[in-house]
Short mmCIF file of C-alpha atoms in Angstrom, two decimals:
data_model
loop_
_atom_site.label_atom_id
_atom_site.label_comp_id
_atom_site.label_asym_id
_atom_site.label_seq_id
_atom_site.Cartn_x
_atom_site.Cartn_y
_atom_site.Cartn_z
CA UNK A 9 11.60 7.54 27.56
CA UNK A 10 11.75 10.84 25.56
CA UNK A 11 9.48 11.15 22.56
CA UNK A 12 11.79 10.48 19.54
CA UNK A 13 9.04 9.80 16.99
CA UNK A 14 9.08 13.25 15.44
CA UNK A 15 12.72 13.47 14.75
CA UNK A 16 14.18 9.94 14.32
CA UNK A 17 14.32 8.30 10.84
CA UNK A 18 12.16 5.19 10.35
CA UNK A 19 13.54 2.01 8.69
CA UNK A 20 11.93 -1.16 7.57
CA UNK A 21 14.07 -4.16 8.56
CA UNK A 22 13.23 -7.82 7.63
CA UNK A 23 14.54 -9.22 10.87
CA UNK A 24 13.02 -10.25 14.17
CA UNK A 25 12.81 -7.44 16.68
CA UNK A 26 13.20 -7.72 20.43
CA UNK A 27 14.81 -5.81 23.23
CA UNK A 28 18.57 -6.10 23.06
CA UNK A 29 18.64 -7.53 19.52
CA UNK A 30 21.21 -6.47 16.99
CA UNK A 31 19.89 -5.72 13.52
CA UNK A 32 22.21 -5.42 10.49
CA UNK A 33 21.69 -2.57 7.98
CA UNK A 34 21.79 -3.30 4.22
CA UNK A 35 24.13 -1.17 2.04
CA UNK A 36 21.45 1.36 1.16
CA UNK A 37 20.33 1.77 4.68
CA UNK A 38 23.89 2.17 5.96
CA UNK A 39 24.57 4.83 3.30
CA UNK A 40 21.38 6.68 4.18
CA UNK A 41 22.12 6.63 7.96
CA UNK A 42 25.86 7.36 7.71
CA UNK A 43 26.31 9.48 4.65
CA UNK A 44 22.91 11.12 3.99
CA UNK A 45 21.76 11.76 7.48
CA UNK A 46 25.27 11.74 8.96
CA UNK A 47 24.12 9.87 12.07
CA UNK A 48 26.81 8.47 14.35
CA UNK A 49 27.04 5.93 17.10
CA UNK A 50 24.17 6.29 19.64
CA UNK A 51 21.84 8.21 17.27
CA UNK A 52 18.10 7.25 17.53
CA UNK A 53 16.32 5.33 14.80
CA UNK A 54 12.82 3.84 14.63
CA UNK A 55 12.54 0.34 13.12
CA UNK A 56 9.62 -1.93 12.19
CA UNK A 57 9.32 -5.25 10.32
CA UNK A 58 5.65 -5.42 9.64
CA UNK A 59 5.04 -8.06 12.28
CA UNK A 60 6.20 -6.94 15.72
CA UNK A 61 5.37 -3.26 16.04
CA UNK A 62 7.68 -0.28 16.08
CA UNK A 63 10.90 -0.19 18.03
CA UNK A 64 13.48 2.38 19.29
CA UNK A 65 16.93 1.42 18.23
CA UNK A 66 20.34 3.09 18.36
CA UNK A 67 23.09 3.22 15.75
CA UNK A 68 26.13 1.07 16.35
CA UNK A 69 29.38 2.47 14.90
CA UNK A 70 31.00 0.54 12.09
CA UNK A 71 34.55 0.74 10.60
CA UNK A 72 33.59 3.34 8.00
CA UNK A 73 29.84 3.85 8.42
CA UNK A 74 27.01 2.41 10.62
CA UNK A 75 26.45 -1.21 9.83
CA UNK A 76 24.10 -2.28 12.72
CA UNK A 77 21.39 -1.11 15.03
CA UNK A 78 20.88 -2.06 18.64
CA UNK A 79 17.21 -2.46 19.53
CA UNK A 80 16.25 -0.68 22.85
CA UNK A 81 12.55 -1.01 23.41
CA UNK A 82 9.20 -1.27 21.74
CA UNK A 83 7.27 1.95 21.23
CA UNK A 84 4.08 0.74 19.54
CA UNK A 85 2.48 -2.65 19.31
CA UNK A 86 1.65 -4.14 15.90
CA UNK A 87 -1.90 -3.08 14.97
CA UNK A 88 -4.49 -5.54 13.63
CA UNK A 89 -4.14 -5.81 9.82
CA UNK A 90 -6.70 -4.20 7.63
CA UNK A 91 -8.73 -6.02 4.96
CA UNK A 92 -8.91 -3.79 2.02
CA UNK A 93 -7.60 -5.14 -1.33
CA UNK A 94 -6.74 -2.68 -4.11
CA UNK A 95 -6.91 -4.00 -7.73
CA UNK A 96 -5.64 -1.79 -10.56
CA UNK A 97 -4.57 -1.91 -14.15
CA UNK A 98 -0.86 -1.28 -14.21
CA UNK A 99 0.48 2.14 -15.19
CA UNK A 100 3.94 3.37 -16.40
CA UNK A 101 6.72 3.75 -13.95
CA UNK A 102 6.39 7.15 -12.33
CA UNK A 103 2.68 7.03 -11.96
CA UNK A 104 2.69 3.41 -10.84
CA UNK A 105 5.23 4.42 -8.17
CA UNK A 106 2.87 7.18 -7.01
CA UNK A 107 -0.20 4.86 -7.02
CA UNK A 108 1.46 2.23 -4.93
CA UNK A 109 2.63 4.87 -2.44
CA UNK A 110 -0.80 6.31 -2.04
CA UNK A 111 -2.54 2.98 -1.78
CA UNK A 112 -0.25 2.16 1.23
CA UNK A 113 -0.96 5.49 2.77
CA UNK A 114 -4.65 4.95 2.36
CA UNK A 115 -4.52 1.73 4.11
CA UNK A 116 -4.69 -0.97 1.44
CA UNK A 117 -3.74 -4.39 2.83
CA UNK A 118 -3.20 -6.01 -0.52
CA UNK A 119 -2.17 -4.45 -3.85
CA UNK A 120 -2.87 -6.52 -7.00
CA UNK A 121 -2.15 -5.45 -10.58
CA UNK A 122 -4.77 -6.77 -13.06
CA UNK A 123 -4.61 -7.09 -16.85
CA UNK A 124 -7.58 -5.70 -18.72
CA UNK A 125 -8.30 -5.39 -22.37
CA UNK A 126 -7.08 -1.72 -22.49
CA UNK A 127 -4.26 -2.07 -20.06
CA UNK A 128 -1.17 -0.32 -21.56
CA UNK A 129 1.42 -2.03 -19.43
CA UNK A 130 1.29 -5.87 -19.44
CA UNK A 131 4.11 -6.50 -16.91
CA UNK A 132 5.05 -4.85 -13.64
CA UNK A 133 8.23 -4.90 -11.56
CA UNK A 134 7.02 -6.45 -8.30
CA UNK A 135 10.27 -5.57 -6.38
CA UNK A 136 9.88 -1.96 -7.45
CA UNK A 137 6.32 -2.00 -6.11
CA UNK A 138 7.52 -3.48 -2.89
CA UNK A 139 10.25 -0.85 -2.54
CA UNK A 140 7.67 1.95 -2.97
CA UNK A 141 5.37 0.27 -0.42
CA UNK A 142 8.19 0.20 2.10
CA UNK A 143 9.19 3.87 1.42
CA UNK A 144 5.55 4.95 1.90
CA UNK A 145 5.30 2.98 5.21
CA UNK A 146 8.57 4.38 6.50
CA UNK A 147 7.60 7.95 5.74
CA UNK A 148 4.04 7.80 7.09
CA UNK A 149 4.43 5.81 10.28
CA UNK A 150 2.61 2.74 8.93
CA UNK A 151 3.58 -0.54 10.56
CA UNK A 152 1.89 -3.05 8.25
CA UNK A 153 3.11 -3.66 4.79
CA UNK A 154 0.58 -4.73 2.15
CA UNK A 155 0.84 -7.93 0.29
CA UNK A 156 2.09 -7.27 -3.31
CA UNK A 157 0.55 -9.62 -5.83
CA UNK A 158 1.76 -10.69 -9.22
CA UNK A 159 -0.24 -9.39 -12.22
CA UNK A 160 -3.20 -11.54 -13.14
CA UNK A 161 -5.95 -11.44 -15.85
CA UNK A 162 -9.04 -9.51 -14.61
CA UNK A 163 -11.26 -12.60 -14.40
CA UNK A 164 -8.71 -14.52 -12.30
CA UNK A 165 -8.08 -11.62 -9.96
CA UNK A 166 -11.78 -11.14 -9.30
CA UNK A 167 -12.38 -14.88 -8.70
CA UNK A 168 -9.52 -14.89 -6.18
CA UNK A 169 -11.28 -12.35 -3.99
CA UNK A 170 -13.88 -14.95 -2.92
CA UNK A 171 -17.59 -14.46 -2.83
CA UNK A 172 -17.80 -12.67 0.58
CA UNK A 173 -15.62 -9.73 -0.36
CA UNK A 174 -17.49 -6.69 -1.58
CA UNK A 175 -16.03 -5.52 -4.83
CA UNK A 176 -16.19 -1.77 -5.34
CA UNK A 177 -16.12 -1.39 -9.10
CA UNK A 178 -15.17 2.19 -10.05
CA UNK A 179 -16.62 2.69 -13.53
CA UNK A 180 -16.35 5.98 -15.40
CA UNK A 181 -19.39 4.88 -17.44
CA UNK A 182 -21.65 4.48 -14.40
CA UNK A 183 -24.44 7.02 -13.91
CA UNK A 184 -23.28 9.96 -11.80
CA UNK A 185 -24.75 9.59 -8.36
CA UNK A 186 -23.84 10.08 -4.73
CA UNK A 187 -20.93 7.79 -4.06
CA UNK A 188 -20.99 8.40 -0.27
CA UNK A 189 -24.63 7.39 -0.08
CA UNK A 190 -24.06 4.29 -2.22
CA UNK A 191 -21.15 3.11 -0.01
CA UNK A 192 -22.85 3.94 3.28
CA UNK A 193 -25.74 1.66 2.19
CA UNK A 194 -23.44 -1.27 1.62
CA UNK A 195 -22.73 -3.80 4.38
CA UNK A 196 -19.45 -3.74 6.14
CA UNK A 197 -16.98 -6.58 5.74
CA UNK A 198 -13.96 -7.52 3.57
CA UNK A 199 -13.47 -5.00 0.82
CA UNK A 200 -11.89 -4.67 -2.56
CA UNK A 201 -11.64 -1.61 -4.87
CA UNK A 202 -11.06 -1.98 -8.58
CA UNK A 203 -9.64 0.85 -10.84
CA UNK A 204 -9.34 0.45 -14.56
CA UNK A 205 -6.87 1.49 -17.12
CA UNK A 206 -6.65 4.87 -18.88
CA UNK A 207 -8.79 3.53 -21.68
CA UNK A 208 -11.51 2.31 -19.33
CA UNK A 209 -13.16 -1.11 -19.20
CA UNK A 210 -14.49 -2.89 -22.26
CA UNK A 211 -18.25 -3.57 -22.46
CA UNK A 212 -17.44 -7.36 -22.07
CA UNK A 213 -15.52 -6.48 -18.87
CA UNK A 214 -18.30 -4.28 -17.55
CA UNK A 215 -20.81 -7.03 -18.08
CA UNK A 216 -18.62 -9.59 -16.40
CA UNK A 217 -18.12 -7.43 -13.42
CA UNK A 218 -21.79 -6.45 -12.99
CA UNK A 219 -22.76 -10.20 -12.97
CA UNK A 220 -20.80 -10.74 -9.87
CA UNK A 221 -23.06 -11.23 -6.86
CA UNK A 222 -21.22 -9.04 -4.31
CA UNK A 223 -20.41 -5.91 -6.44
CA UNK A 224 -21.05 -2.22 -6.11
CA UNK A 225 -20.74 -0.17 -9.26
CA UNK A 226 -19.57 3.25 -8.25
CA UNK A 227 -19.13 6.62 -10.05
CA UNK A 228 -16.37 8.90 -8.88
CA UNK A 229 -18.15 11.99 -10.00
CA UNK A 230 -18.79 14.06 -13.18
CA UNK A 231 -15.20 14.25 -14.39
CA UNK A 232 -12.99 11.57 -15.91
CA UNK A 233 -10.15 11.04 -13.52
CA UNK A 234 -6.63 9.69 -14.22
CA UNK A 235 -6.15 6.25 -12.89
CA UNK A 236 -3.69 7.35 -10.10
CA UNK A 237 -6.15 10.13 -9.11
CA UNK A 238 -9.08 7.77 -9.08
CA UNK A 239 -7.15 5.45 -6.81
CA UNK A 240 -6.84 8.08 -4.10
CA UNK A 241 -10.43 9.31 -4.54
CA UNK A 242 -11.94 5.76 -4.35
CA UNK A 243 -9.78 4.62 -1.45
CA UNK A 244 -10.74 7.82 0.51
CA UNK A 245 -14.41 7.33 -0.17
CA UNK A 246 -14.22 3.62 0.93
CA UNK A 247 -12.24 4.27 4.03
CA UNK A 248 -14.44 7.12 5.03
CA UNK A 249 -17.69 5.00 4.84
CA UNK A 250 -16.85 1.35 5.31
CA UNK A 251 -13.17 1.30 6.28
CA UNK A 252 -10.89 2.08 9.24
CA UNK A 253 -11.60 5.86 9.20
CA UNK A 254 -15.03 5.02 10.69
CA UNK A 255 -14.95 4.97 14.58
CA UNK A 256 -15.58 1.46 15.69
CA UNK A 257 -15.38 -0.02 12.32
#
């Protein structure tokens, strides 16, 4: 089979995938395939559903525009899911969109908004977050979609992690030290990364987090980072030392 991965568009479809299956396109996907990309019958498309790997499919002609895909063959098996939870204080729309997309690209398996004392946005649009997660997965060749959680108070979100999950608490007030060395000394296992709001954590929240048994307080360097920048920096550090960037991890 020719290599189509570099030129074919990728679509997330929430349907079972198997050789010979017919998969319907929703209106947005049909418009994208037919009107934006101008693909006709027989054109190649890559599809995934987050459960059964990546598949080669072909466009089936509709009355006015493509309405269905015919699944041809599986190209990649579904990888084992990661185990990296990303907790963050919600941001306003554009920066929240960016943060969700980057968390998906960096391998987060669960994305959970948490409400802190200085959080500026108290409610988030879960469907918008999911749409951004799907878009990032489509564009970056990712096959597993993260779980998107409802917003929770900080204490409840931390309690839900369970005692065995290492919480990497990124705190701008922590003494500046070598974050790579600190992470490299930690034991491997289930991970969670916590990024706070623009106003930082309150002293009560810092005290609460530091009292947790399985916590690593981490500085991200000598400069104060915006929350969306801190997300990328922290997730990159964690993946490079304890996560799936490490050979054999």
